[in-house]
PDB file of C-alpha atoms and ligand atoms in Angstrom:
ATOM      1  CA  UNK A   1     -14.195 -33.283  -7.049  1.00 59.00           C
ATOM      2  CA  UNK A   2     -17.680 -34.950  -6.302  1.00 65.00           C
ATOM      3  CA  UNK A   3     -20.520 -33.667  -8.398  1.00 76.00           C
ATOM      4  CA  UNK A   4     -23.102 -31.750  -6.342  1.00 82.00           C
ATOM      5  CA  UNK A   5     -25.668 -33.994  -5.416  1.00 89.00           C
ATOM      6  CA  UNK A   6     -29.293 -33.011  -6.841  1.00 93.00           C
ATOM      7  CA  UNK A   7     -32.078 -32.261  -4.660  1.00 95.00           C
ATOM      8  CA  UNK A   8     -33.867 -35.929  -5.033  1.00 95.00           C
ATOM      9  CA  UNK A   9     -31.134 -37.354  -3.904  1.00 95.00           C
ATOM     10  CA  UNK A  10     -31.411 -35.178  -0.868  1.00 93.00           C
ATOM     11  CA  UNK A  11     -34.421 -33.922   0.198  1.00 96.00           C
ATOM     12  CA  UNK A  12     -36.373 -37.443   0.163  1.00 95.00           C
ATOM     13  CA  UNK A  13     -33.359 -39.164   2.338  1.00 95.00           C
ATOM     14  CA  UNK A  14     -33.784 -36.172   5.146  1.00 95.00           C
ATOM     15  CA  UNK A  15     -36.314 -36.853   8.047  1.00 95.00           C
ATOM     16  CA  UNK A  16     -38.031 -33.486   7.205  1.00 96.00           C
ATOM     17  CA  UNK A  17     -39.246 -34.722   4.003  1.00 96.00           C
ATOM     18  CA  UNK A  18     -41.191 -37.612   5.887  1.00 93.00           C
ATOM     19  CA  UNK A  19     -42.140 -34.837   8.387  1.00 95.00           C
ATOM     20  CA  UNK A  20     -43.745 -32.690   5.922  1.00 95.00           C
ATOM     21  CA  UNK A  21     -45.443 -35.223   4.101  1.00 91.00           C
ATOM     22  CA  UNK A  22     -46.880 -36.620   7.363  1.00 87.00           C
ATOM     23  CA  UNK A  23     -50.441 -36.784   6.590  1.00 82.00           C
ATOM     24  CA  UNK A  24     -50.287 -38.808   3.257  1.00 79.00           C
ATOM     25  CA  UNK A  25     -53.315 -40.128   3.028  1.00 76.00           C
ATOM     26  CA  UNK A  26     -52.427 -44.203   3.559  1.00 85.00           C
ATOM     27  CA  UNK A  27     -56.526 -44.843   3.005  1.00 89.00           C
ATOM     28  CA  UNK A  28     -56.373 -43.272  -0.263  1.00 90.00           C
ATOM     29  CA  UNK A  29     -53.454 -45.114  -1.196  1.00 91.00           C
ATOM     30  CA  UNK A  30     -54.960 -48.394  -0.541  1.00 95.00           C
ATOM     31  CA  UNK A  31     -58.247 -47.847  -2.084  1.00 96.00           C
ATOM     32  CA  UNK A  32     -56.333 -47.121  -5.258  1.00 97.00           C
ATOM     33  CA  UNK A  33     -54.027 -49.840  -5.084  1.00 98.00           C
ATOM     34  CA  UNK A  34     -57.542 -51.551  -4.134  1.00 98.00           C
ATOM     35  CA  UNK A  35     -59.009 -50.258  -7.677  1.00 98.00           C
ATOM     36  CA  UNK A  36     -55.916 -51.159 -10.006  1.00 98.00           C
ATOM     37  CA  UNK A  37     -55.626 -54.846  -8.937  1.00 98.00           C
ATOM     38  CA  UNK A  38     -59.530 -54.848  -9.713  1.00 98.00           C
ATOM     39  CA  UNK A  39     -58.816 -53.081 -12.857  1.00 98.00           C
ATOM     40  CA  UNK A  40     -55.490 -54.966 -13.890  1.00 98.00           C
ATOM     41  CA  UNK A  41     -56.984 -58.485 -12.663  1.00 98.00           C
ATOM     42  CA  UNK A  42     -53.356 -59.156 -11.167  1.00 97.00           C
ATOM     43  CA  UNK A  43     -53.279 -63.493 -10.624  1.00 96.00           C
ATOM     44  CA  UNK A  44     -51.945 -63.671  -7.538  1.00 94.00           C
ATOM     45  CA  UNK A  45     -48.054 -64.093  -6.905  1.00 92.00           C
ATOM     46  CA  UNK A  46     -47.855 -62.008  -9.465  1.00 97.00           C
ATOM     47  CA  UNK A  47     -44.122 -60.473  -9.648  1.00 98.00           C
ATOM     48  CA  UNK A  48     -44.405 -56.464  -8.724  1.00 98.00           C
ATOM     49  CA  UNK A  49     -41.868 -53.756  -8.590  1.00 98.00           C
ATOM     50  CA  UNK A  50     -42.744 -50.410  -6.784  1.00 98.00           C
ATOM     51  CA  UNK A  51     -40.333 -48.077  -8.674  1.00 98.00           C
ATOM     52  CA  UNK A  52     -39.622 -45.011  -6.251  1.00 98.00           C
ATOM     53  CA  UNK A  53     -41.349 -47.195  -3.604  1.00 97.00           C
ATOM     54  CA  UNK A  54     -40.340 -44.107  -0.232  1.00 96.00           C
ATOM     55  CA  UNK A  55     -40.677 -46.160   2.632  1.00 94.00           C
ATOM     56  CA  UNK A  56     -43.296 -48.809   1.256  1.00 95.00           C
ATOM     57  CA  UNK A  57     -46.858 -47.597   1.723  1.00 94.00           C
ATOM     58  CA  UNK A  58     -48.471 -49.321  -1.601  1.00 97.00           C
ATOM     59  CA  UNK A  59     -45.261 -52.602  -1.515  1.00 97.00           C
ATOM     60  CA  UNK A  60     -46.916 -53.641   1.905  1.00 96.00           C
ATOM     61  CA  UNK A  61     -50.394 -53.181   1.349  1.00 97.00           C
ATOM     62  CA  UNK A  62     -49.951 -55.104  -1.743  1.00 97.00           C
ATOM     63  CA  UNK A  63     -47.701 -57.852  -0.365  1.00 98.00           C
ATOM     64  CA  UNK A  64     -51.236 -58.681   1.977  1.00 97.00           C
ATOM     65  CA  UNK A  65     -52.354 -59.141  -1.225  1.00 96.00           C
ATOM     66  CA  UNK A  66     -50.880 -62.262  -1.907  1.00 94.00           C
ATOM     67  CA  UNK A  67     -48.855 -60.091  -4.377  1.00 97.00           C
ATOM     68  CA  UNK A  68     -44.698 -60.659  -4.431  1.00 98.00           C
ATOM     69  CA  UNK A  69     -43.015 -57.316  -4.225  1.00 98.00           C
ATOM     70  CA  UNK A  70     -40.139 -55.371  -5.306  1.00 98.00           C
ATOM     71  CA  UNK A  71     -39.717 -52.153  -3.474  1.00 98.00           C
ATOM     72  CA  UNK A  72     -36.804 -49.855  -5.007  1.00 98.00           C
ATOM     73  CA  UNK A  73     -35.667 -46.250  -4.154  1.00 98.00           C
ATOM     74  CA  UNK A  74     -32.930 -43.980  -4.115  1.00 97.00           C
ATOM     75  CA  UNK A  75     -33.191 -43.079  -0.599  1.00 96.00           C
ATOM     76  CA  UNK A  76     -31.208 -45.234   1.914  1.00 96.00           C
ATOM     77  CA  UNK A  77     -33.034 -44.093   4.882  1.00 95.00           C
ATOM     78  CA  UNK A  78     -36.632 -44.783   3.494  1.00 96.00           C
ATOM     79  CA  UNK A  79     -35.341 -48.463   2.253  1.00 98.00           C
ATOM     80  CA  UNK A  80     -33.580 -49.109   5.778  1.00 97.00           C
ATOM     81  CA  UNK A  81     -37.182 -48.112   7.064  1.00 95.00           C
ATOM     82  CA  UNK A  82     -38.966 -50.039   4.853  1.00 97.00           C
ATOM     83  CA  UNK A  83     -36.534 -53.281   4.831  1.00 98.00           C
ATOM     84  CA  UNK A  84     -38.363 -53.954   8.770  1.00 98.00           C
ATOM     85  CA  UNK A  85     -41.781 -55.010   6.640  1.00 98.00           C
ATOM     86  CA  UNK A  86     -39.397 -57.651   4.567  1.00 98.00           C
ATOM     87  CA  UNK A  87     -41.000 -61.415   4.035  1.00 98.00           C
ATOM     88  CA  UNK A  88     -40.342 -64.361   1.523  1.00 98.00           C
ATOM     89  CA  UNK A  89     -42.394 -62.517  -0.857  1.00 98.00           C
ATOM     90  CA  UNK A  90     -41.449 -58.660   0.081  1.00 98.00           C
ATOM     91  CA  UNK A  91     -38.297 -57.112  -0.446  1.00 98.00           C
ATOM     92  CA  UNK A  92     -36.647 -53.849  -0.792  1.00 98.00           C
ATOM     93  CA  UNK A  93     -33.275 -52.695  -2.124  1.00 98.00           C
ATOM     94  CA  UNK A  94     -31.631 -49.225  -2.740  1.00 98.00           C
ATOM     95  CA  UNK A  95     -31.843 -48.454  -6.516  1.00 98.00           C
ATOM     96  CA  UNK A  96     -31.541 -45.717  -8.994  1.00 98.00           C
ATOM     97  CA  UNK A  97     -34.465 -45.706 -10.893  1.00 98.00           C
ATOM     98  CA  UNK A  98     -32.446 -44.714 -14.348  1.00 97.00           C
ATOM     99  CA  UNK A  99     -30.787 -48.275 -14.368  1.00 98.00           C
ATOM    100  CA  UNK A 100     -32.344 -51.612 -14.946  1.00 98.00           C
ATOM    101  CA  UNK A 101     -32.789 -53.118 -11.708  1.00 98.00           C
ATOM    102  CA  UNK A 102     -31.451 -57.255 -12.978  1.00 97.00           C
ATOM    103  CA  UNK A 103     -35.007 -59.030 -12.260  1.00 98.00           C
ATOM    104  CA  UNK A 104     -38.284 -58.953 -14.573  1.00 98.00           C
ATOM    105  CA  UNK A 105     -41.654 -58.204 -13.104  1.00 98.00           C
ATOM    106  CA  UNK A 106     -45.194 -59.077 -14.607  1.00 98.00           C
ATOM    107  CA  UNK A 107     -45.913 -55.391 -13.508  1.00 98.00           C
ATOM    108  CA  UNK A 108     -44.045 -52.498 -13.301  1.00 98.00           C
ATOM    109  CA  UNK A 109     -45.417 -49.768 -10.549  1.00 98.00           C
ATOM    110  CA  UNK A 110     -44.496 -45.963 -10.043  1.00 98.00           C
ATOM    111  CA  UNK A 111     -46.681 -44.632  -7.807  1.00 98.00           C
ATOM    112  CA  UNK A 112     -47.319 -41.401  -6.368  1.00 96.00           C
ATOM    113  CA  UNK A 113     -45.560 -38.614  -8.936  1.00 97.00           C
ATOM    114  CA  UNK A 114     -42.461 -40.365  -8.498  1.00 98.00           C
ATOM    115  CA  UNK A 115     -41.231 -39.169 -12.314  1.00 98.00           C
ATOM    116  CA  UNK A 116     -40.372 -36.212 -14.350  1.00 97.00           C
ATOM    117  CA  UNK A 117     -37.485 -35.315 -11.606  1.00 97.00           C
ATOM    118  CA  UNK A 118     -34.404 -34.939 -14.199  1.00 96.00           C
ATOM    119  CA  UNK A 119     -33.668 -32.124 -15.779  1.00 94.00           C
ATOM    120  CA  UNK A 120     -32.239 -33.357 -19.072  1.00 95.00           C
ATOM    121  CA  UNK A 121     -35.330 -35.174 -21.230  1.00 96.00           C
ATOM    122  CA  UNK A 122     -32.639 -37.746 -21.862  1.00 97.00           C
ATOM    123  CA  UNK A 123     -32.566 -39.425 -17.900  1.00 97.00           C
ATOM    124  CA  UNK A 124     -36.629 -39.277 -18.269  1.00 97.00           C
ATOM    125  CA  UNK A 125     -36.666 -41.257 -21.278  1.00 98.00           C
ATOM    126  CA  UNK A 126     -33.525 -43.754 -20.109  1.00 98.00           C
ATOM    127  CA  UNK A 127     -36.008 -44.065 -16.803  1.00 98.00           C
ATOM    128  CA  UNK A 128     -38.876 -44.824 -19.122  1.00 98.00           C
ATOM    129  CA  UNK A 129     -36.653 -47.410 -20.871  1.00 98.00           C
ATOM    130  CA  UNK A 130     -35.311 -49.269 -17.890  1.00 98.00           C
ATOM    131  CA  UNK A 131     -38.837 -49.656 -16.581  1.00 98.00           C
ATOM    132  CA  UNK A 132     -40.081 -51.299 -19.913  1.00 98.00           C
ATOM    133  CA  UNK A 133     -36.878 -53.761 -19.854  1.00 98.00           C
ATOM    134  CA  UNK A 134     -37.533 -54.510 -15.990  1.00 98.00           C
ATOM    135  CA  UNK A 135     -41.126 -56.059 -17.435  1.00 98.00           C
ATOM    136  CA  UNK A 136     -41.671 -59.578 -18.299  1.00 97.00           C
ATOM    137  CA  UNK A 137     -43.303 -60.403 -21.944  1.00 94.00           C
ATOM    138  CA  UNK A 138     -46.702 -58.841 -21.609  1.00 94.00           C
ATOM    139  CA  UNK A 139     -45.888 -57.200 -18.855  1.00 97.00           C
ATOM    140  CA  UNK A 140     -47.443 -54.103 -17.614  1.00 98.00           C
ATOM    141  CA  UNK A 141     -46.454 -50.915 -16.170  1.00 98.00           C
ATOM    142  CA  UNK A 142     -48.398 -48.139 -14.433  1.00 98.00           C
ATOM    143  CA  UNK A 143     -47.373 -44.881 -14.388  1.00 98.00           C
ATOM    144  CA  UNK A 144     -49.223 -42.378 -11.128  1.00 98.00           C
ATOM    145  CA  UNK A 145     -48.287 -39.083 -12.138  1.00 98.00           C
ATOM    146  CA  UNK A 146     -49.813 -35.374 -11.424  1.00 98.00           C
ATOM    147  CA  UNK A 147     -52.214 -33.366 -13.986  1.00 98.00           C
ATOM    148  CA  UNK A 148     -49.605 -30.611 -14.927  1.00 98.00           C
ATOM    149  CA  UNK A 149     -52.536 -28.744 -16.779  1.00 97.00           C
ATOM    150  CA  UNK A 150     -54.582 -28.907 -13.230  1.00 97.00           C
ATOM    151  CA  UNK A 151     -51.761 -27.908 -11.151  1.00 97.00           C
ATOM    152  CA  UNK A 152     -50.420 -25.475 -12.916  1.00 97.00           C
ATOM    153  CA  UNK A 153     -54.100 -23.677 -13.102  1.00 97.00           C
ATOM    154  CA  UNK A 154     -54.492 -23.817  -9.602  1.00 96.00           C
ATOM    155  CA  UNK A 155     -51.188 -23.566  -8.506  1.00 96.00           C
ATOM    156  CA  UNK A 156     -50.975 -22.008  -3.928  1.00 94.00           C
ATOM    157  CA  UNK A 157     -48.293 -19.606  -4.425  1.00 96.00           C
ATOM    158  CA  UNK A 158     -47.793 -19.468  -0.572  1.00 97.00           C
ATOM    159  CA  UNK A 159     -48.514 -21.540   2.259  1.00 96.00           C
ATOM    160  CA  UNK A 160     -47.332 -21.835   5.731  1.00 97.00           C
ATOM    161  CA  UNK A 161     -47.578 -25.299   7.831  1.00 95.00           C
ATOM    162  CA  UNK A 162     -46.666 -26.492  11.670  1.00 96.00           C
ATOM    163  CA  UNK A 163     -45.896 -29.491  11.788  1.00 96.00           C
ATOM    164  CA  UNK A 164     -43.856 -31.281  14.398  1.00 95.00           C
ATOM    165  CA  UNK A 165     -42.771 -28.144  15.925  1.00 96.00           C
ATOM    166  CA  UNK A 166     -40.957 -27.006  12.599  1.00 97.00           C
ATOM    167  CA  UNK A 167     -42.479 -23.743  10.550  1.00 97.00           C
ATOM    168  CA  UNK A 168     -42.391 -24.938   7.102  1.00 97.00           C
ATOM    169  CA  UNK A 169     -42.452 -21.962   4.717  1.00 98.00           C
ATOM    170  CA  UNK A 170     -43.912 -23.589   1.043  1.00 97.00           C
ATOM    171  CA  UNK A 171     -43.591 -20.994  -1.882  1.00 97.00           C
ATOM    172  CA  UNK A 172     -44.642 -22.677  -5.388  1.00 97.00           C
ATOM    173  CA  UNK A 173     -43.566 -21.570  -8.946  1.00 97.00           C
ATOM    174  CA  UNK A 174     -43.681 -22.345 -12.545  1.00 98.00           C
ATOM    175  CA  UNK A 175     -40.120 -22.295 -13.864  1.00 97.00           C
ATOM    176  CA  UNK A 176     -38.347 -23.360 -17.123  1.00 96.00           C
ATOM    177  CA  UNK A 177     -41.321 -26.166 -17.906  1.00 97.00           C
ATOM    178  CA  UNK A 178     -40.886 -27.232 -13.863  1.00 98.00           C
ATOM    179  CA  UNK A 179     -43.115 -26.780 -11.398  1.00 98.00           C
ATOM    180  CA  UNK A 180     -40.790 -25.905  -8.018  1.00 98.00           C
ATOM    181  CA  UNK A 181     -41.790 -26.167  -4.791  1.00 97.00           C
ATOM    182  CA  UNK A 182     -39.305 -24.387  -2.316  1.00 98.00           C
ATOM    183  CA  UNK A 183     -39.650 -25.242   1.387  1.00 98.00           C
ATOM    184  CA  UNK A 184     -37.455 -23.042   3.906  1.00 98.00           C
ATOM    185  CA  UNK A 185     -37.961 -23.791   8.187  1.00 98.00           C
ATOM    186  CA  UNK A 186     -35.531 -23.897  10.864  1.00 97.00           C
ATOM    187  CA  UNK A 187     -34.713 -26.366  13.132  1.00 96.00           C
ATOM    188  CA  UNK A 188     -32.683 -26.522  15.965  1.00 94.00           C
ATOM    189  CA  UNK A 189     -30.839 -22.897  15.166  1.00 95.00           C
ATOM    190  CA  UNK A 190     -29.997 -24.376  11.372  1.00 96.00           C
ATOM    191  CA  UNK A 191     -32.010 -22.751   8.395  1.00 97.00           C
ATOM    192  CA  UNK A 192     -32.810 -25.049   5.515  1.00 97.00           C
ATOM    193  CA  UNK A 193     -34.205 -24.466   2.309  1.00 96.00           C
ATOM    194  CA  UNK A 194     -35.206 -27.312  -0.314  1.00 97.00           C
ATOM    195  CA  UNK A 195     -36.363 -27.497  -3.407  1.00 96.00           C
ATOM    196  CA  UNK A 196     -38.731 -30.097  -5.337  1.00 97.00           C
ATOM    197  CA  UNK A 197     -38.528 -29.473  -8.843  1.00 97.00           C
ATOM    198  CA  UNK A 198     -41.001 -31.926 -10.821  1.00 98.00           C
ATOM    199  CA  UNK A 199     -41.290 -31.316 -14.904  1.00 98.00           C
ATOM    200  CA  UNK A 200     -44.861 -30.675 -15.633  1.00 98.00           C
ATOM    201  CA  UNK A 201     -44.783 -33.267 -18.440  1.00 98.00           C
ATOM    202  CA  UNK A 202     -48.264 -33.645 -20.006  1.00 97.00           C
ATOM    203  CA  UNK A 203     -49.953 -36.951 -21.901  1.00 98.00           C
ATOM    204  CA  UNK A 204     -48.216 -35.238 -24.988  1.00 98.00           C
ATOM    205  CA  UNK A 205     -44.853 -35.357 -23.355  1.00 98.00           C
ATOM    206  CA  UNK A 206     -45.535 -38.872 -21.966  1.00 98.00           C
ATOM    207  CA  UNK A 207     -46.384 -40.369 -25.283  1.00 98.00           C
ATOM    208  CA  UNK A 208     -43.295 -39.046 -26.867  1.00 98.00           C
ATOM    209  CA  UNK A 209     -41.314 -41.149 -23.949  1.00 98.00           C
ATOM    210  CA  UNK A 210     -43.418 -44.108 -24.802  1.00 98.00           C
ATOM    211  CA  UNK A 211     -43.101 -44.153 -28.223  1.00 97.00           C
ATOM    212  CA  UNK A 212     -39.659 -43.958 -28.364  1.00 97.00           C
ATOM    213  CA  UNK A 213     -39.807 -46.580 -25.718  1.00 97.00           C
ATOM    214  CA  UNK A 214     -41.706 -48.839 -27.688  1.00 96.00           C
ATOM    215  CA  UNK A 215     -44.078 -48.997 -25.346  1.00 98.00           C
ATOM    216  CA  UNK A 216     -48.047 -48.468 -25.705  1.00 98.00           C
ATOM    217  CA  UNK A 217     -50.519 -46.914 -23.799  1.00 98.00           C
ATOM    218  CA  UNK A 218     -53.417 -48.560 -23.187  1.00 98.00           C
ATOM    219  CA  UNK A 219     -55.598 -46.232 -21.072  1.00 98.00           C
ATOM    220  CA  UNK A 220     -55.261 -43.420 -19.160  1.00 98.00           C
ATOM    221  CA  UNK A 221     -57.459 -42.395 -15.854  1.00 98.00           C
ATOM    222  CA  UNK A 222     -57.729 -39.484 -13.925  1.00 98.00           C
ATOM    223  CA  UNK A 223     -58.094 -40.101 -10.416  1.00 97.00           C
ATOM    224  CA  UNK A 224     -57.508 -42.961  -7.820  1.00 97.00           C
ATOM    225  CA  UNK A 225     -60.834 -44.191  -8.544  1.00 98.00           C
ATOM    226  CA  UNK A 226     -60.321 -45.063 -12.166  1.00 98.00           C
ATOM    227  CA  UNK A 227     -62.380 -42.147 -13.737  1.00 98.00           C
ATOM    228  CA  UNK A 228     -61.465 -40.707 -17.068  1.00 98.00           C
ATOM    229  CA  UNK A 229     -59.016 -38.907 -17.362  1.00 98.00           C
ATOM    230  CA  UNK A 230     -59.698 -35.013 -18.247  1.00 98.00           C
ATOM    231  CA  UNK A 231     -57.082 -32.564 -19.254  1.00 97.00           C
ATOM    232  CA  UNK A 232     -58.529 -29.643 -17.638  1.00 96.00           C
ATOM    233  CA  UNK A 233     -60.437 -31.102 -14.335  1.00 97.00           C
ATOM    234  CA  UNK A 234     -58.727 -34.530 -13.114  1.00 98.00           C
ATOM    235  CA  UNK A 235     -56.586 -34.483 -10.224  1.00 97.00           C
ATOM    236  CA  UNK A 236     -53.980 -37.147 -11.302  1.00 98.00           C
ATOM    237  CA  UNK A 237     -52.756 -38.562 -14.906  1.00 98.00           C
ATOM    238  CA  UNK A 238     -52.350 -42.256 -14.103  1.00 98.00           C
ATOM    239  CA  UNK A 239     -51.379 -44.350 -17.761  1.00 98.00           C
ATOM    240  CA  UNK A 240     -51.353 -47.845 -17.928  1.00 98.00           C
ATOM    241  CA  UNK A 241     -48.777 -49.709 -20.489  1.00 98.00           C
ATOM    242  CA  UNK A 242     -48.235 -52.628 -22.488  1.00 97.00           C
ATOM    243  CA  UNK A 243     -45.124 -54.031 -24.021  1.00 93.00           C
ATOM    244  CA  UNK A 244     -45.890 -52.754 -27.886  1.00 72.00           C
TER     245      UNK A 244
HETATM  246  C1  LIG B 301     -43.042 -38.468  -4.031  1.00 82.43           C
HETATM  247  S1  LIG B 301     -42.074 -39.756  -3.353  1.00 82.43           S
HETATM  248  C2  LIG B 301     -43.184 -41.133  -3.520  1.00 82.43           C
HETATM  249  C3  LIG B 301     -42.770 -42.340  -2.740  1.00 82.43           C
HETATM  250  C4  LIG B 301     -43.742 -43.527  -2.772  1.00 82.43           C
HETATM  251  N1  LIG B 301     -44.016 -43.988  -4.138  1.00 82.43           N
HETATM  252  C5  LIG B 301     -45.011 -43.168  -2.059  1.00 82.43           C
HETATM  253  O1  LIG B 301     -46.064 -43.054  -2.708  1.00 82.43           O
HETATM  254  O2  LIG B 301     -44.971 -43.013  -0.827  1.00 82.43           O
HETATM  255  C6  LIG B 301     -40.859 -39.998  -4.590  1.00 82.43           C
HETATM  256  C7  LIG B 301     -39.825 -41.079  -4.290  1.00 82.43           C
HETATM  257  O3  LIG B 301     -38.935 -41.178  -5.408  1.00 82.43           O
HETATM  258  C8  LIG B 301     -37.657 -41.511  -4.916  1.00 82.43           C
HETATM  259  N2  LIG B 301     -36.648 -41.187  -5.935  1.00 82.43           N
HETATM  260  C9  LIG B 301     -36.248 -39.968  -6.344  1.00 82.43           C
HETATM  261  N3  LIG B 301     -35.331 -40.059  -7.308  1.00 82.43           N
HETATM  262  C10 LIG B 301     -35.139 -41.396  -7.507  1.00 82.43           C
HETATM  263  C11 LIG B 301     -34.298 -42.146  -8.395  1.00 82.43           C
HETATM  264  N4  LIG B 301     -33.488 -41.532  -9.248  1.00 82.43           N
HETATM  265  N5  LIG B 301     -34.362 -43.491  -8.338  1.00 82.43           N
HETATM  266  C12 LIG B 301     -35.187 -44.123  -7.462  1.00 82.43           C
HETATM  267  N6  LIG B 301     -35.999 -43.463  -6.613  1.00 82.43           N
HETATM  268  C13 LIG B 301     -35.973 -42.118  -6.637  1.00 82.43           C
HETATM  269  C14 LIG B 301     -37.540 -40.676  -3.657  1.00 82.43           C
HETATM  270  O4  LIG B 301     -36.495 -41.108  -2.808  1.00 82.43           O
HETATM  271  C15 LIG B 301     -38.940 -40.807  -3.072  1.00 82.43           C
HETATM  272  O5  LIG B 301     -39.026 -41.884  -2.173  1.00 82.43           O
END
């Protein structure tokens, strides 16, 4: 019998996922991406992978950065999307981010709270390890992730959203260490209901990973600006890694 899938492995390959998430903010993205090759001083044709890459936002706007890219994901339908972008220095392939992907990278990317989806510790750590072997010698690798702390404290319970014609129904809870996002709307006479479930790992949590890893962090900010990072007020928790 085939194993049930898990809801990452559905929810981002369906068209309402892209629906919902709609009005990403693509300026934000780039003035972050903007900040980190500042930041990182990446020599261009520099080798890049974007780790949980969706349909390519940051892998393009990079690639016009003289920058080679790697785009991976789980979803086939983002990757098909993305694979239209595709040059001699931008590429995308279908990958599970759990297994080593067999190229090394100067820099290792996962952008956009594209972690901390597993339920077993075990498959976050194994993720955490395949990045660190997917980096060249003195490679780097930048993890985007939410501030569970901030979340968590200010956590809408309940919102409603129209959005393409489709009544999205958003109801958010703590649960078991995860913080689960259930989204229920009909379309076309079918109810659906899906569920995000993202662990609300902390630094703490994180440096356990990393350590075990071998890996160490070099600096941690807190927004897409490059601010310090604070426990109780930033909006994201974005670490940056060497090769220990
Ligand atoms: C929140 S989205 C972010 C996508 C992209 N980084 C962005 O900023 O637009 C998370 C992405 O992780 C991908 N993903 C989920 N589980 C994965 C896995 N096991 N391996 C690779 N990608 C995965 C999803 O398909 C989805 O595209």
């Amino acid at each position: 019998m085939q194993a049930k899938k898990q809801w990452f492995e559905n929810w981002f390959d369906t068209k309402y996922y892209h629906i919902l998430y709609q009005h990403r903010n693509d300026d934000e993205a780039h003035f972050f991406m903007n900040n980190l090759v500042d930041y990182l001083k990446i020599p261009e044709n520099s080798e890049i992978l974007d780790l949980a890459c969706g349909k390519g936002r940051h892998s393009v706007f990079l690639n016009q950065k003289a920058l080679d890219i790697t785009g991976l994901d789980l979803s086939a339908q983002s990757i098909a999307h993305a694979k239209q972008f595709e040059n001699k220095s931008l590429h995308f392939d279908v990958h599970d981010m759990r297994e080593v992907y067999p190229k090394k990278f100067d820099y290792v990317f996962n952008l956009f709270t594209s972690f901390g989806y597993f339920e077993d510790d075990a498959e976050n750590l194994k993720t955490i390890q395949a990045m660190k072997a997917m980096l060249k010698q003195r490679g780097v690798l930048v993890i985007d992730f939410l501030n569970a702390t901030k979340v968590i404290n200010n956590l809408v319970l309940s919102e409603k959203k129209e959005l393409n014609g489709i009544y999205f129904s958003i109801n958010r809870e703590v649960e078991n260490g995860f913080i689960v996002k259930n989204i229920q709307f009909e379309d076309e006479g079918e109810f659906y209901h899906f569920q995000e479930r993202v662990k609300a790992l902390n630094l703490s949590d994180f440096k356990v990973f990393f350590e075990k890893a071998g890996l160490r962090l070099k600096e941690t900010f807190g927004n897409f600006a490059l601010e310090a990072y604070n426990k109780e007020s930033s909006d994201r928790l974005i670490m940056i890694l060497e090769t220990a």
